[in-house]
Structures are given as C-alpha cells and as structure tokens.
Amino acid sequence: MKILIIEDEHKIANSIKKGLEQESYVVDVAYNGADGYDLAVSENYDVIVLDLMLPDMDGIEICRKLRAENIHIPILVLTAKGQLEDKVAGLNSGADDYLVKPFAFIELLARIKALARRPKNSLGTILTSGDLSLDTVTYQVKRDGKEIRLSKQEYALLEYLLRHANKILNKEQIISNIWDYDADILPNTVEVYIGYLRNKIDEPFPKSSKLIHTIRGFGYKIGGVK
Ligand code: CA
C-alpha cells in the first residue's frame, strides 16, 4: 500500500508519515500543492491524504484536476475544524472522505483502510453496461466490439453514468460531478450532452437494447430495463 500525503504543515505531515510507516505503508509527502499534484499524476498511490489549505495549488483544485483527468485514487481530505463549506466543496470536487483536524491517528488509519478496501468495481479500470465498455486507463470506449470516439465531456458523462449504472442520477448530481464550478451551464446542458451520448452509443446500434434511459421528472440512468 502506497500513500501520498499532501500537507504543508511539516509537523502534521511527518507525524502521519511516521505513523503510517509503522503500519508498513509506503509513504510519500508533498509539502505544497503543485508538488503533490505532480506526484499524484505520476505515481501509483492507493490513497491520497489531502490538506485543503495549501500553497501553490489548493486541495480543492488538486481534487478537481485529478478527477477531470480520470485519476480515481481515493482521496481523504483534511479540513480545519468547523469549516463545513470546505468539507462540502471537497466532497463535491471529487474527494471520497474527509477528516476534521485535529484528529486521532487511529481514526485516520481507519479511514485510509476503509478507502483502500473500497470495492474494486468502483475503482476498476473497465466499466461496463451490456455490450458497452469503457476503459478508464486507455479511455477506450467500445460497443459490440466497435470503438466509439467521445469528446472529453461526453466521456466524463458516460463514465459517471457507468460508475452508477442502474441508478437514477438527477441533473444536479450530473452537473456537480461532470462540470467545473466555473463552467457555463445552461438549463438544457445535461439534456444536450445526454443527446450527444445517445447519438454515439445507442443510435448506431439499433439491434442492441438502448442503454441510456430518461426517467421523466427524475433524471437519467444507464443500463437495466426502463
Ligand atoms: Ca495547510
């Protein structure tokens, strides 16, 4: 198990590192956001422990950038006491869990273990629904053996739907998980992108059953029978 700690307070970072090493984890530490981001994209970690207030690049931005690049390493966010907004922002930006400072090391260890244990199908590299597959490492999307080319946004939408296959996702969930905070979202943006996806993954395969379903008044889902 390899853990990345991104935390600018040396004392906290080093004590977490020491504790985790005693538990036989391999631990890298970055003391600023930019170094942390560089390590996160270039090395393979099982879990990232991420402070929010960081020099160079803050934790929220790191989270968003990693998720935008389809890096799905579980992220545990550290946030100062009482900063509820930070917590919400952290989770919205793609973090998996959070811990309020100051925390007991045993609590941190339990959270890291829980994240590392997460079912592999939520972290795996190939996501499927029916005869459609999406490889999160190579970004290859295929249906019935044929490769489908998607734009970055279409890909992100399809990946999000597949990670929650057979579940109804509403527009707000889709927007907060697929688009940046500062993106220009129109009232019909989600419909438009669902339409683009249908044109690429359902329309060209008339013999296969439709994968994307509209659940009127609720949202959308992929897979299963409507
Ligand atoms: Ca900090």
Tab-separated table of N, CA and C in Angstrom, residues 8-113:
chain	number	residue	atom	x	y	z
A	8	ASP	N	1.001	20.968	3.998
A	8	ASP	CA	2.096	21.926	4.130
A	8	ASP	C	2.590	22.081	5.565
A	9	GLU	N	1.813	21.633	6.541
A	9	GLU	CA	2.297	21.704	7.926
A	9	GLU	C	3.210	20.501	8.163
A	10	HIS	N	4.515	20.782	8.187
A	10	HIS	CA	5.500	19.699	8.255
A	10	HIS	C	5.271	18.769	9.440
A	11	LYS	N	4.912	19.373	10.568
A	11	LYS	CA	4.748	18.569	11.782
A	11	LYS	C	3.634	17.521	11.594
A	12	ILE	N	2.512	17.986	11.058
A	12	ILE	CA	1.392	17.060	10.840
A	12	ILE	C	1.770	16.013	9.799
A	13	ALA	N	2.324	16.493	8.669
A	13	ALA	CA	2.681	15.584	7.576
A	13	ALA	C	3.642	14.506	8.064
A	14	ASN	N	4.671	14.944	8.801
A	14	ASN	CA	5.700	13.988	9.222
A	14	ASN	C	5.184	13.011	10.265
A	15	SER	N	4.274	13.479	11.117
A	15	SER	CA	3.766	12.535	12.115
A	15	SER	C	2.824	11.513	11.474
A	16	ILE	N	2.059	11.937	10.465
A	16	ILE	CA	1.215	10.961	9.747
A	16	ILE	C	2.112	9.942	9.039
A	17	LYS	N	3.147	10.462	8.383
A	17	LYS	CA	4.079	9.580	7.651
A	17	LYS	C	4.683	8.534	8.590
A	18	LYS	N	5.147	9.008	9.730
A	18	LYS	CA	5.771	8.104	10.691
A	18	LYS	C	4.783	7.017	11.147
A	19	GLY	N	3.580	7.468	11.468
A	19	GLY	CA	2.551	6.527	11.922
A	19	GLY	C	2.213	5.488	10.866
A	20	LEU	N	2.065	5.953	9.626
A	20	LEU	CA	1.698	5.028	8.543
A	20	LEU	C	2.839	4.059	8.236
A	21	GLU	N	4.072	4.559	8.333
A	21	GLU	CA	5.224	3.682	8.068
A	21	GLU	C	5.318	2.580	9.117
A	22	GLN	N	4.922	2.917	10.347
A	22	GLN	CA	4.908	1.884	11.390
A	22	GLN	C	3.870	0.807	11.082
A	23	GLU	N	2.862	1.200	10.283
A	23	GLU	CA	1.830	0.236	9.875
A	23	GLU	C	2.216	-0.435	8.548
A	24	SER	N	3.462	-0.277	8.138
A	24	SER	CA	4.009	-0.901	6.921
A	24	SER	C	3.504	-0.306	5.613
A	25	TYR	N	3.035	0.923	5.641
A	25	TYR	CA	2.675	1.587	4.393
A	25	TYR	C	3.918	2.253	3.814
A	26	VAL	N	3.903	2.402	2.488
A	26	VAL	CA	4.940	3.195	1.826
A	26	VAL	C	4.365	4.606	1.694
A	27	VAL	N	5.113	5.608	2.137
A	27	VAL	CA	4.531	6.946	2.220
A	27	VAL	C	5.402	7.988	1.528
A	28	ASP	N	4.792	8.766	0.636
A	28	ASP	CA	5.437	9.949	0.076
A	28	ASP	C	4.757	11.182	0.652
A	29	VAL	N	5.540	12.257	0.821
A	29	VAL	CA	4.967	13.500	1.331
A	29	VAL	C	5.273	14.636	0.364
A	30	ALA	N	4.275	15.463	0.093
A	30	ALA	CA	4.493	16.713	-0.643
A	30	ALA	C	4.051	17.838	0.277
A	31	TYR	N	4.884	18.901	0.366
A	31	TYR	CA	4.580	19.992	1.294
A	31	TYR	C	3.922	21.183	0.618
A	32	ASN	N	3.648	21.063	-0.663
A	32	ASN	CA	2.859	22.110	-1.322
A	32	ASN	C	1.991	21.470	-2.394
A	33	GLY	N	1.003	22.232	-2.867
A	33	GLY	CA	0.007	21.680	-3.775
A	33	GLY	C	0.570	21.247	-5.115
A	34	ALA	N	1.466	22.056	-5.668
A	34	ALA	CA	1.991	21.751	-7.000
A	34	ALA	C	2.792	20.444	-6.995
A	35	ASP	N	3.655	20.284	-5.989
A	35	ASP	CA	4.432	19.036	-5.894
A	35	ASP	C	3.504	17.847	-5.678
A	36	GLY	N	2.493	18.059	-4.842
A	36	GLY	CA	1.543	16.986	-4.559
A	36	GLY	C	0.816	16.540	-5.806
A	37	TYR	N	0.359	17.514	-6.575
A	37	TYR	CA	-0.339	17.189	-7.812
A	37	TYR	C	0.576	16.413	-8.769
A	38	ASP	N	1.807	16.898	-8.919
A	38	ASP	CA	2.758	16.219	-9.813
A	38	ASP	C	2.971	14.762	-9.400
A	39	LEU	N	3.120	14.534	-8.097
A	39	LEU	CA	3.307	13.157	-7.622
A	39	LEU	C	2.049	12.328	-7.884
A	40	ALA	N	0.890	12.931	-7.619
A	40	ALA	CA	-0.376	12.184	-7.759
A	40	ALA	C	-0.600	11.718	-9.196
A	41	VAL	N	-0.173	12.528	-10.170
A	41	VAL	CA	-0.390	12.118	-11.564
A	41	VAL	C	0.717	11.191	-12.084
A	42	SER	N	1.880	11.189	-11.416
A	42	SER	CA	2.977	10.410	-11.987
A	42	SER	C	3.222	9.088	-11.267
A	43	GLU	N	2.765	8.956	-10.027
A	43	GLU	CA	2.993	7.720	-9.280
A	43	GLU	C	1.662	7.001	-9.050
A	44	ASN	N	1.764	5.741	-8.685
A	44	ASN	CA	0.541	4.995	-8.371
A	44	ASN	C	0.350	4.909	-6.868
A	45	TYR	N	-0.668	5.592	-6.377
A	45	TYR	CA	-0.965	5.533	-4.942
A	45	TYR	C	-2.282	4.818	-4.715
A	46	ASP	N	-2.382	4.225	-3.515
A	46	ASP	CA	-3.644	3.572	-3.152
A	46	ASP	C	-4.605	4.561	-2.525
A	47	VAL	N	-4.056	5.523	-1.796
A	47	VAL	CA	-4.881	6.562	-1.161
A	47	VAL	C	-4.067	7.857	-1.120
A	48	ILE	N	-4.760	8.990	-1.284
A	48	ILE	CA	-4.123	10.297	-1.112
A	48	ILE	C	-4.759	10.981	0.094
A	49	VAL	N	-3.910	11.463	1.014
A	49	VAL	CA	-4.383	12.257	2.148
A	49	VAL	C	-4.088	13.716	1.791
A	50	LEU	N	-5.139	14.527	1.709
A	50	LEU	CA	-5.010	15.847	1.097
A	50	LEU	C	-5.500	16.955	2.021
A	51	ASP	N	-4.589	17.844	2.392
A	51	ASP	CA	-4.980	19.038	3.140
A	51	ASP	C	-5.624	20.018	2.154
A	52	LEU	N	-6.534	20.855	2.637
A	52	LEU	CA	-7.191	21.779	1.699
A	52	LEU	C	-6.428	23.082	1.512
A	53	MET	N	-5.951	23.665	2.629
A	53	MET	CA	-5.234	24.940	2.529
A	53	MET	C	-3.767	24.663	2.256
A	54	LEU	N	-3.373	24.915	1.012
A	54	LEU	CA	-2.011	24.580	0.610
A	54	LEU	C	-1.425	25.697	-0.238
A	55	PRO	N	-0.115	25.916	-0.138
A	55	PRO	CA	0.497	26.880	-1.060
A	55	PRO	C	0.540	26.301	-2.492
A	56	ASP	N	0.583	27.165	-3.461
A	56	ASP	CA	0.712	26.840	-4.901
A	56	ASP	C	-0.583	26.362	-5.560
A	57	MET	N	-1.206	25.355	-4.984
A	57	MET	CA	-2.454	24.840	-5.564
A	57	MET	C	-3.246	24.290	-4.388
A	58	ASP	N	-4.488	24.755	-4.195
A	58	ASP	CA	-5.193	24.269	-3.005
A	58	ASP	C	-5.789	22.877	-3.232
A	59	GLY	N	-6.231	22.290	-2.132
A	59	GLY	CA	-6.700	20.898	-2.172
A	59	GLY	C	-7.882	20.684	-3.098
A	60	ILE	N	-8.813	21.647	-3.112
A	60	ILE	CA	-9.999	21.517	-3.966
A	60	ILE	C	-9.570	21.445	-5.435
A	61	GLU	N	-8.637	22.325	-5.788
A	61	GLU	CA	-8.185	22.356	-7.177
A	61	GLU	C	-7.474	21.052	-7.545
A	62	ILE	N	-6.676	20.536	-6.620
A	62	ILE	CA	-5.987	19.270	-6.877
A	62	ILE	C	-7.008	18.168	-7.136
A	63	CYS	N	-8.000	18.101	-6.246
A	63	CYS	CA	-9.068	17.101	-6.385
A	63	CYS	C	-9.746	17.197	-7.752
A	64	ARG	N	-10.149	18.390	-8.084
A	64	ARG	CA	-10.878	18.590	-9.341
A	64	ARG	C	-10.036	18.213	-10.537
A	65	LYS	N	-8.762	18.625	-10.492
A	65	LYS	CA	-7.890	18.327	-11.632
A	65	LYS	C	-7.653	16.826	-11.785
A	66	LEU	N	-7.442	16.163	-10.665
A	66	LEU	CA	-7.213	14.710	-10.739
A	66	LEU	C	-8.439	14.005	-11.298
A	67	ARG	N	-9.618	14.376	-10.794
A	67	ARG	CA	-10.838	13.710	-11.264
A	67	ARG	C	-11.101	14.049	-12.726
A	68	ALA	N	-10.807	15.300	-13.112
A	68	ALA	CA	-11.010	15.694	-14.509
A	68	ALA	C	-10.112	14.882	-15.432
A	69	GLU	N	-8.974	14.450	-14.890
A	69	GLU	CA	-8.072	13.641	-15.710
A	69	GLU	C	-8.316	12.153	-15.519
A	70	ASN	N	-9.470	11.845	-14.920
A	70	ASN	CA	-9.861	10.454	-14.720
A	70	ASN	C	-8.879	9.670	-13.867
A	71	ILE	N	-8.312	10.355	-12.889
A	71	ILE	CA	-7.492	9.663	-11.891
A	71	ILE	C	-8.395	9.461	-10.680
A	72	HIS	N	-8.640	8.198	-10.360
A	72	HIS	CA	-9.666	7.902	-9.348
A	72	HIS	C	-9.095	7.314	-8.069
A	73	ILE	N	-7.868	7.703	-7.751
A	73	ILE	CA	-7.292	7.271	-6.476
A	73	ILE	C	-8.171	7.834	-5.354
A	74	PRO	N	-8.549	7.006	-4.366
A	74	PRO	CA	-9.364	7.539	-3.267
A	74	PRO	C	-8.657	8.688	-2.548
A	75	ILE	N	-9.413	9.739	-2.269
A	75	ILE	CA	-8.847	10.922	-1.622
A	75	ILE	C	-9.537	11.179	-0.290
A	76	LEU	N	-8.720	11.282	0.760
A	76	LEU	CA	-9.207	11.646	2.086
A	76	LEU	C	-8.777	13.084	2.355
A	77	VAL	N	-9.748	13.960	2.535
A	77	VAL	CA	-9.450	15.380	2.719
A	77	VAL	C	-9.319	15.704	4.199
A	78	LEU	N	-8.301	16.512	4.529
A	78	LEU	CA	-8.148	17.008	5.897
A	78	LEU	C	-8.635	18.451	5.927
A	79	THR	N	-9.508	18.762	6.843
A	79	THR	CA	-10.023	20.119	6.887
A	79	THR	C	-10.019	20.638	8.322
A	80	ALA	N	-9.837	21.955	8.471
A	80	ALA	CA	-9.797	22.535	9.812
A	80	ALA	C	-11.185	22.495	10.438
A	81	LYS	N	-11.202	22.477	11.750
A	81	LYS	CA	-12.452	22.335	12.492
A	81	LYS	C	-13.467	23.409	12.117
A	82	GLY	N	-14.691	22.984	11.887
A	82	GLY	CA	-15.777	23.932	11.676
A	82	GLY	C	-15.895	24.457	10.259
A	83	GLN	N	-14.971	24.079	9.387
A	83	GLN	CA	-15.060	24.581	8.015
A	83	GLN	C	-15.952	23.675	7.171
A	84	LEU	N	-17.238	23.753	7.477
A	84	LEU	CA	-18.204	22.893	6.806
A	84	LEU	C	-18.212	23.123	5.298
A	85	GLU	N	-18.077	24.379	4.916
A	85	GLU	CA	-18.082	24.680	3.483
A	85	GLU	C	-16.929	23.994	2.764
A	86	ASP	N	-15.780	23.925	3.447
A	86	ASP	CA	-14.631	23.242	2.864
A	86	ASP	C	-14.952	21.787	2.625
A	87	LYS	N	-15.619	21.203	3.612
A	87	LYS	CA	-15.945	19.785	3.529
A	87	LYS	C	-16.859	19.528	2.326
A	88	VAL	N	-17.892	20.352	2.216
A	88	VAL	CA	-18.836	20.190	1.115
A	88	VAL	C	-18.121	20.390	-0.223
A	89	ALA	N	-17.303	21.435	-0.283
A	89	ALA	CA	-16.571	21.704	-1.525
A	89	ALA	C	-15.643	20.553	-1.854
A	90	GLY	N	-15.003	20.012	-0.828
A	90	GLY	CA	-14.072	18.896	-1.034
A	90	GLY	C	-14.791	17.681	-1.601
A	91	LEU	N	-15.923	17.357	-1.013
A	91	LEU	CA	-16.658	16.178	-1.484
A	91	LEU	C	-17.214	16.422	-2.880
A	92	ASN	N	-17.683	17.640	-3.138
A	92	ASN	CA	-18.198	17.962	-4.477
A	92	ASN	C	-17.111	17.923	-5.537
A	93	SER	N	-15.891	18.197	-5.124
A	93	SER	CA	-14.823	18.245	-6.123
A	93	SER	C	-14.240	16.863	-6.385
A	94	GLY	N	-14.765	15.853	-5.714
A	94	GLY	CA	-14.325	14.503	-6.038
A	94	GLY	C	-13.592	13.772	-4.928
A	95	ALA	N	-13.521	14.377	-3.734
A	95	ALA	CA	-12.906	13.668	-2.610
A	95	ALA	C	-13.857	12.563	-2.148
A	96	ASP	N	-13.305	11.550	-1.486
A	96	ASP	CA	-14.121	10.405	-1.092
A	96	ASP	C	-14.519	10.439	0.373
A	97	ASP	N	-13.717	11.120	1.182
A	97	ASP	CA	-13.994	11.168	2.619
A	97	ASP	C	-13.267	12.387	3.173
A	98	TYR	N	-13.597	12.764	4.394
A	98	TYR	CA	-12.900	13.890	4.990
A	98	TYR	C	-12.701	13.629	6.470
A	99	LEU	N	-11.761	14.327	7.036
A	99	LEU	CA	-11.464	14.196	8.448
A	99	LEU	C	-11.176	15.593	8.972
A	100	VAL	N	-11.779	15.925	10.116
A	100	VAL	CA	-11.610	17.272	10.674
A	100	VAL	C	-10.400	17.283	11.596
A	101	LYS	N	-9.544	18.311	11.418
A	101	LYS	CA	-8.383	18.497	12.304
A	101	LYS	C	-8.836	19.178	13.583
A	102	PRO	N	-8.275	18.895	14.726
A	102	PRO	CA	-7.293	17.827	14.941
A	102	PRO	C	-7.975	16.473	15.022
A	103	PHE	N	-7.259	15.438	14.580
A	103	PHE	CA	-7.860	14.105	14.575
A	103	PHE	C	-6.908	13.135	15.259
A	104	ALA	N	-7.438	12.002	15.689
A	104	ALA	CA	-6.603	10.968	16.284
A	104	ALA	C	-6.040	10.118	15.142
A	105	PHE	N	-4.769	9.731	15.284
A	105	PHE	CA	-4.149	8.951	14.212
A	105	PHE	C	-4.927	7.673	13.926
A	106	ILE	N	-5.453	7.065	14.968
A	106	ILE	CA	-6.185	5.795	14.800
A	106	ILE	C	-7.408	5.979	13.896
A	107	GLU	N	-8.013	7.158	13.989
A	107	GLU	CA	-9.174	7.489	13.137
A	107	GLU	C	-8.723	7.632	11.680
A	108	LEU	N	-7.625	8.331	11.482
A	108	LEU	CA	-7.078	8.492	10.127
A	108	LEU	C	-6.764	7.127	9.515
A	109	LEU	N	-6.137	6.284	10.312
A	109	LEU	CA	-5.759	4.955	9.833
A	109	LEU	C	-6.998	4.151	9.425
A	110	ALA	N	-8.048	4.236	10.243
A	110	ALA	CA	-9.285	3.502	9.936
A	110	ALA	C	-9.895	4.001	8.629
A	111	ARG	N	-9.882	5.330	8.427
A	111	ARG	CA	-10.454	5.891	7.192
A	111	ARG	C	-9.647	5.468	5.967
A	112	ILE	N	-8.321	5.478	6.114
A	112	ILE	CA	-7.466	5.071	4.987
A	112	ILE	C	-7.731	3.614	4.629
A	113	LYS	N	-7.829	2.773	5.653
A	113	LYS	CA	-8.087	1.349	5.401
A	113	LYS	C	-9.430	1.159	4.703
